[in-house]
């Protein structure tokens, strides 16, 4: 008693729909009850799975199309990798800009359009010029919150 191909397709649609509904409900419940770090890590993991799935399925087709056109170089992978690097740079730049503008607004040292200078200590300048990427929330003195 084996299932036909259409039965397997229908069963997989039902299972994936139920998993999506359970996952959405769990994210709403966990958002209010769990530590924010666990929810953030779960979201990052799910995004990684979706992006990896997209890369695995779409890049092979893209590279095959380039090979059909007579191009030996894997332009699909190169374009995708360059896009990831570019978007990472944009994200880090925006993060730095938002941190510096929020720090300036918080300290009351924001510049106006006439060119008044922002006064900052050496410590703040070093922190704003260094790259800091962290999943853990930090306090004002950059110590990790438990």
PDB file of C-alpha atoms in Angstrom:
ATOM      1  CA  UNK A   1       0.000   0.000   0.000  1.00  0.00           C
ATOM      2  CA  UNK A   2       2.230   2.778  -1.249  1.00  0.00           C
ATOM      3  CA  UNK A   3       1.154   6.323  -1.857  1.00  0.00           C
ATOM      4  CA  UNK A   4       1.085   7.810  -5.309  1.00  0.00           C
ATOM      5  CA  UNK A   5       3.157  10.824  -6.258  1.00  0.00           C
ATOM      6  CA  UNK A   6       0.155  13.149  -6.001  1.00  0.00           C
ATOM      7  CA  UNK A   7      -0.642  11.809  -2.520  1.00  0.00           C
ATOM      8  CA  UNK A   8       2.933  12.520  -1.376  1.00  0.00           C
ATOM      9  CA  UNK A   9       2.708  16.034  -2.799  1.00  0.00           C
ATOM     10  CA  UNK A  10      -0.592  16.658  -0.997  1.00  0.00           C
ATOM     11  CA  UNK A  11       0.770  15.233   2.255  1.00  0.00           C
ATOM     12  CA  UNK A  12       3.881  17.410   2.023  1.00  0.00           C
ATOM     13  CA  UNK A  13       1.753  20.527   1.408  1.00  0.00           C
ATOM     14  CA  UNK A  14      -0.324  19.788   4.517  1.00  0.00           C
ATOM     15  CA  UNK A  15       2.751  19.066   6.668  1.00  0.00           C
ATOM     16  CA  UNK A  16       4.609  22.201   5.541  1.00  0.00           C
ATOM     17  CA  UNK A  17       1.519  24.361   6.055  1.00  0.00           C
ATOM     18  CA  UNK A  18       1.075  23.015   9.590  1.00  0.00           C
ATOM     19  CA  UNK A  19       4.758  23.559  10.355  1.00  0.00           C
ATOM     20  CA  UNK A  20       4.517  27.155   9.119  1.00  0.00           C
ATOM     21  CA  UNK A  21       1.465  27.841  11.300  1.00  0.00           C
ATOM     22  CA  UNK A  22       3.098  26.243  14.362  1.00  0.00           C
ATOM     23  CA  UNK A  23       6.310  28.194  13.746  1.00  0.00           C
ATOM     24  CA  UNK A  24       4.453  31.495  13.421  1.00  0.00           C
ATOM     25  CA  UNK A  25       2.471  30.828  16.592  1.00  0.00           C
ATOM     26  CA  UNK A  26       5.612  29.803  18.467  1.00  0.00           C
ATOM     27  CA  UNK A  27       7.393  32.995  17.443  1.00  0.00           C
ATOM     28  CA  UNK A  28       4.532  35.117  18.793  1.00  0.00           C
ATOM     29  CA  UNK A  29       4.483  33.202  22.096  1.00  0.00           C
ATOM     30  CA  UNK A  30       8.274  33.100  22.463  1.00  0.00           C
ATOM     31  CA  UNK A  31       8.630  36.792  21.683  1.00  0.00           C
ATOM     32  CA  UNK A  32       6.909  37.690  24.928  1.00  0.00           C
ATOM     33  CA  UNK A  33       8.067  34.846  27.172  1.00  0.00           C
ATOM     34  CA  UNK A  34      11.663  33.984  26.252  1.00  0.00           C
ATOM     35  CA  UNK A  35      14.950  35.741  26.365  1.00  0.00           C
ATOM     36  CA  UNK A  36      15.382  37.983  23.334  1.00  0.00           C
ATOM     37  CA  UNK A  37      18.740  36.371  22.522  1.00  0.00           C
ATOM     38  CA  UNK A  38      17.153  32.964  21.858  1.00  0.00           C
ATOM     39  CA  UNK A  39      14.493  34.459  19.592  1.00  0.00           C
ATOM     40  CA  UNK A  40      17.114  36.492  17.698  1.00  0.00           C
ATOM     41  CA  UNK A  41      19.306  33.416  17.215  1.00  0.00           C
ATOM     42  CA  UNK A  42      16.292  31.452  15.989  1.00  0.00           C
ATOM     43  CA  UNK A  43      15.420  34.141  13.479  1.00  0.00           C
ATOM     44  CA  UNK A  44      19.025  34.334  12.278  1.00  0.00           C
ATOM     45  CA  UNK A  45      19.139  30.560  11.882  1.00  0.00           C
ATOM     46  CA  UNK A  46      15.893  30.472   9.895  1.00  0.00           C
ATOM     47  CA  UNK A  47      17.079  33.280   7.619  1.00  0.00           C
ATOM     48  CA  UNK A  48      20.337  31.405   7.062  1.00  0.00           C
ATOM     49  CA  UNK A  49      18.439  28.268   6.109  1.00  0.00           C
ATOM     50  CA  UNK A  50      16.271  30.170   3.623  1.00  0.00           C
ATOM     51  CA  UNK A  51      19.218  31.997   2.051  1.00  0.00           C
ATOM     52  CA  UNK A  52      21.261  28.794   1.831  1.00  0.00           C
ATOM     53  CA  UNK A  53      18.336  27.011   0.190  1.00  0.00           C
ATOM     54  CA  UNK A  54      17.994  29.832  -2.311  1.00  0.00           C
ATOM     55  CA  UNK A  55      21.704  29.751  -3.090  1.00  0.00           C
ATOM     56  CA  UNK A  56      21.772  25.972  -3.501  1.00  0.00           C
ATOM     57  CA  UNK A  57      18.807  25.855  -5.854  1.00  0.00           C
ATOM     58  CA  UNK A  58      19.149  29.072  -7.803  1.00  0.00           C
ATOM     59  CA  UNK A  59      22.912  29.316  -8.251  1.00  0.00           C
ATOM     60  CA  UNK A  60      23.200  25.916  -9.902  1.00  0.00           C
ATOM     61  CA  UNK A  61      20.494  26.839 -12.412  1.00  0.00           C
ATOM     62  CA  UNK A  62      22.117  30.203 -13.020  1.00  0.00           C
ATOM     63  CA  UNK A  63      25.546  28.686 -13.606  1.00  0.00           C
ATOM     64  CA  UNK A  64      24.033  26.101 -15.967  1.00  0.00           C
ATOM     65  CA  UNK A  65      22.412  28.885 -17.981  1.00  0.00           C
ATOM     66  CA  UNK A  66      25.737  30.700 -18.245  1.00  0.00           C
ATOM     67  CA  UNK A  67      27.373  27.457 -19.421  1.00  0.00           C
ATOM     68  CA  UNK A  68      24.671  27.050 -22.089  1.00  0.00           C
ATOM     69  CA  UNK A  69      25.597  30.526 -23.319  1.00  0.00           C
ATOM     70  CA  UNK A  70      29.219  29.445 -23.628  1.00  0.00           C
ATOM     71  CA  UNK A  71      30.596  31.233 -20.563  1.00  0.00           C
ATOM     72  CA  UNK A  72      33.035  29.089 -18.571  1.00  0.00           C
ATOM     73  CA  UNK A  73      33.289  31.385 -15.535  1.00  0.00           C
ATOM     74  CA  UNK A  74      30.690  30.998 -12.750  1.00  0.00           C
ATOM     75  CA  UNK A  75      29.201  34.479 -12.895  1.00  0.00           C
ATOM     76  CA  UNK A  76      26.142  33.545 -10.835  1.00  0.00           C
ATOM     77  CA  UNK A  77      28.232  32.699  -7.775  1.00  0.00           C
ATOM     78  CA  UNK A  78      30.412  35.773  -8.275  1.00  0.00           C
ATOM     79  CA  UNK A  79      27.428  38.120  -8.511  1.00  0.00           C
ATOM     80  CA  UNK A  80      25.733  36.517  -5.493  1.00  0.00           C
ATOM     81  CA  UNK A  81      28.913  36.687  -3.392  1.00  0.00           C
ATOM     82  CA  UNK A  82      29.521  40.309  -4.363  1.00  0.00           C
ATOM     83  CA  UNK A  83      25.945  41.180  -3.474  1.00  0.00           C
ATOM     84  CA  UNK A  84      26.298  39.583  -0.032  1.00  0.00           C
ATOM     85  CA  UNK A  85      29.517  41.523   0.614  1.00  0.00           C
ATOM     86  CA  UNK A  86      27.955  44.783  -0.606  1.00  0.00           C
ATOM     87  CA  UNK A  87      24.850  44.352   1.559  1.00  0.00           C
ATOM     88  CA  UNK A  88      27.031  43.533   4.588  1.00  0.00           C
ATOM     89  CA  UNK A  89      28.994  46.739   4.042  1.00  0.00           C
ATOM     90  CA  UNK A  90      25.778  48.764   3.716  1.00  0.00           C
ATOM     91  CA  UNK A  91      24.413  47.195   6.891  1.00  0.00           C
ATOM     92  CA  UNK A  92      27.587  47.903   8.888  1.00  0.00           C
ATOM     93  CA  UNK A  93      27.743  51.477   7.572  1.00  0.00           C
ATOM     94  CA  UNK A  94      24.140  52.147   8.520  1.00  0.00           C
ATOM     95  CA  UNK A  95      24.729  50.613  11.946  1.00  0.00           C
ATOM     96  CA  UNK A  96      27.706  52.926  12.530  1.00  0.00           C
ATOM     97  CA  UNK A  97      25.782  55.950  11.300  1.00  0.00           C
ATOM     98  CA  UNK A  98      22.775  55.223  13.498  1.00  0.00           C
ATOM     99  CA  UNK A  99      24.967  54.580  16.545  1.00  0.00           C
ATOM    100  CA  UNK A 100      26.895  57.815  16.072  1.00  0.00           C
ATOM    101  CA  UNK A 101      23.771  59.886  15.444  1.00  0.00           C
ATOM    102  CA  UNK A 102      21.990  58.390  18.469  1.00  0.00           C
ATOM    103  CA  UNK A 103      25.082  58.996  20.620  1.00  0.00           C
ATOM    104  CA  UNK A 104      25.286  62.603  19.419  1.00  0.00           C
ATOM    105  CA  UNK A 105      21.581  63.168  20.031  1.00  0.00           C
ATOM    106  CA  UNK A 106      21.813  61.577  23.470  1.00  0.00           C
ATOM    107  CA  UNK A 107      24.805  63.707  24.464  1.00  0.00           C
ATOM    108  CA  UNK A 108      23.348  66.854  22.957  1.00  0.00           C
ATOM    109  CA  UNK A 109      26.441  67.356  20.802  1.00  0.00           C
ATOM    110  CA  UNK A 110      24.781  67.008  17.424  1.00  0.00           C
ATOM    111  CA  UNK A 111      26.110  69.238  14.683  1.00  0.00           C
ATOM    112  CA  UNK A 112      23.936  71.536  12.708  1.00  0.00           C
ATOM    113  CA  UNK A 113      24.221  72.320   9.019  1.00  0.00           C
ATOM    114  CA  UNK A 114      26.434  75.361   9.659  1.00  0.00           C
ATOM    115  CA  UNK A 115      29.356  73.076  10.545  1.00  0.00           C
ATOM    116  CA  UNK A 116      29.583  73.207  14.328  1.00  0.00           C
ATOM    117  CA  UNK A 117      31.998  70.554  15.538  1.00  0.00           C
ATOM    118  CA  UNK A 118      30.989  67.525  17.628  1.00  0.00           C
ATOM    119  CA  UNK A 119      33.045  67.262  20.783  1.00  0.00           C
ATOM    120  CA  UNK A 120      33.931  63.664  21.567  1.00  0.00           C
ATOM    121  CA  UNK A 121      36.373  61.991  23.862  1.00  0.00           C
ATOM    122  CA  UNK A 122      39.153  59.755  22.567  1.00  0.00           C
ATOM    123  CA  UNK A 123      37.315  56.726  23.949  1.00  0.00           C
ATOM    124  CA  UNK A 124      34.144  57.537  21.982  1.00  0.00           C
ATOM    125  CA  UNK A 125      36.131  58.173  18.810  1.00  0.00           C
ATOM    126  CA  UNK A 126      37.883  54.808  19.076  1.00  0.00           C
ATOM    127  CA  UNK A 127      34.575  53.037  19.711  1.00  0.00           C
ATOM    128  CA  UNK A 128      32.870  54.716  16.761  1.00  0.00           C
ATOM    129  CA  UNK A 129      35.776  53.883  14.423  1.00  0.00           C
ATOM    130  CA  UNK A 130      35.966  50.218  15.423  1.00  0.00           C
ATOM    131  CA  UNK A 131      33.702  47.512  14.121  1.00  0.00           C
ATOM    132  CA  UNK A 132      31.564  45.931  16.809  1.00  0.00           C
ATOM    133  CA  UNK A 133      29.210  43.104  15.953  1.00  0.00           C
ATOM    134  CA  UNK A 134      27.577  41.294  18.837  1.00  0.00           C
ATOM    135  CA  UNK A 135      24.540  39.132  19.386  1.00  0.00           C
ATOM    136  CA  UNK A 136      24.556  39.869  23.102  1.00  0.00           C
ATOM    137  CA  UNK A 137      22.962  43.077  24.372  1.00  0.00           C
ATOM    138  CA  UNK A 138      25.437  45.448  25.993  1.00  0.00           C
ATOM    139  CA  UNK A 139      25.202  48.254  28.532  1.00  0.00           C
ATOM    140  CA  UNK A 140      26.568  51.784  28.315  1.00  0.00           C
ATOM    141  CA  UNK A 141      30.068  50.693  29.378  1.00  0.00           C
ATOM    142  CA  UNK A 142      30.023  47.875  26.750  1.00  0.00           C
ATOM    143  CA  UNK A 143      29.772  45.075  29.310  1.00  0.00           C
ATOM    144  CA  UNK A 144      27.582  42.138  28.325  1.00  0.00           C
ATOM    145  CA  UNK A 145      24.228  41.886  30.064  1.00  0.00           C
ATOM    146  CA  UNK A 146      23.387  38.475  31.539  1.00  0.00           C
TER     147      UNK A 146
END
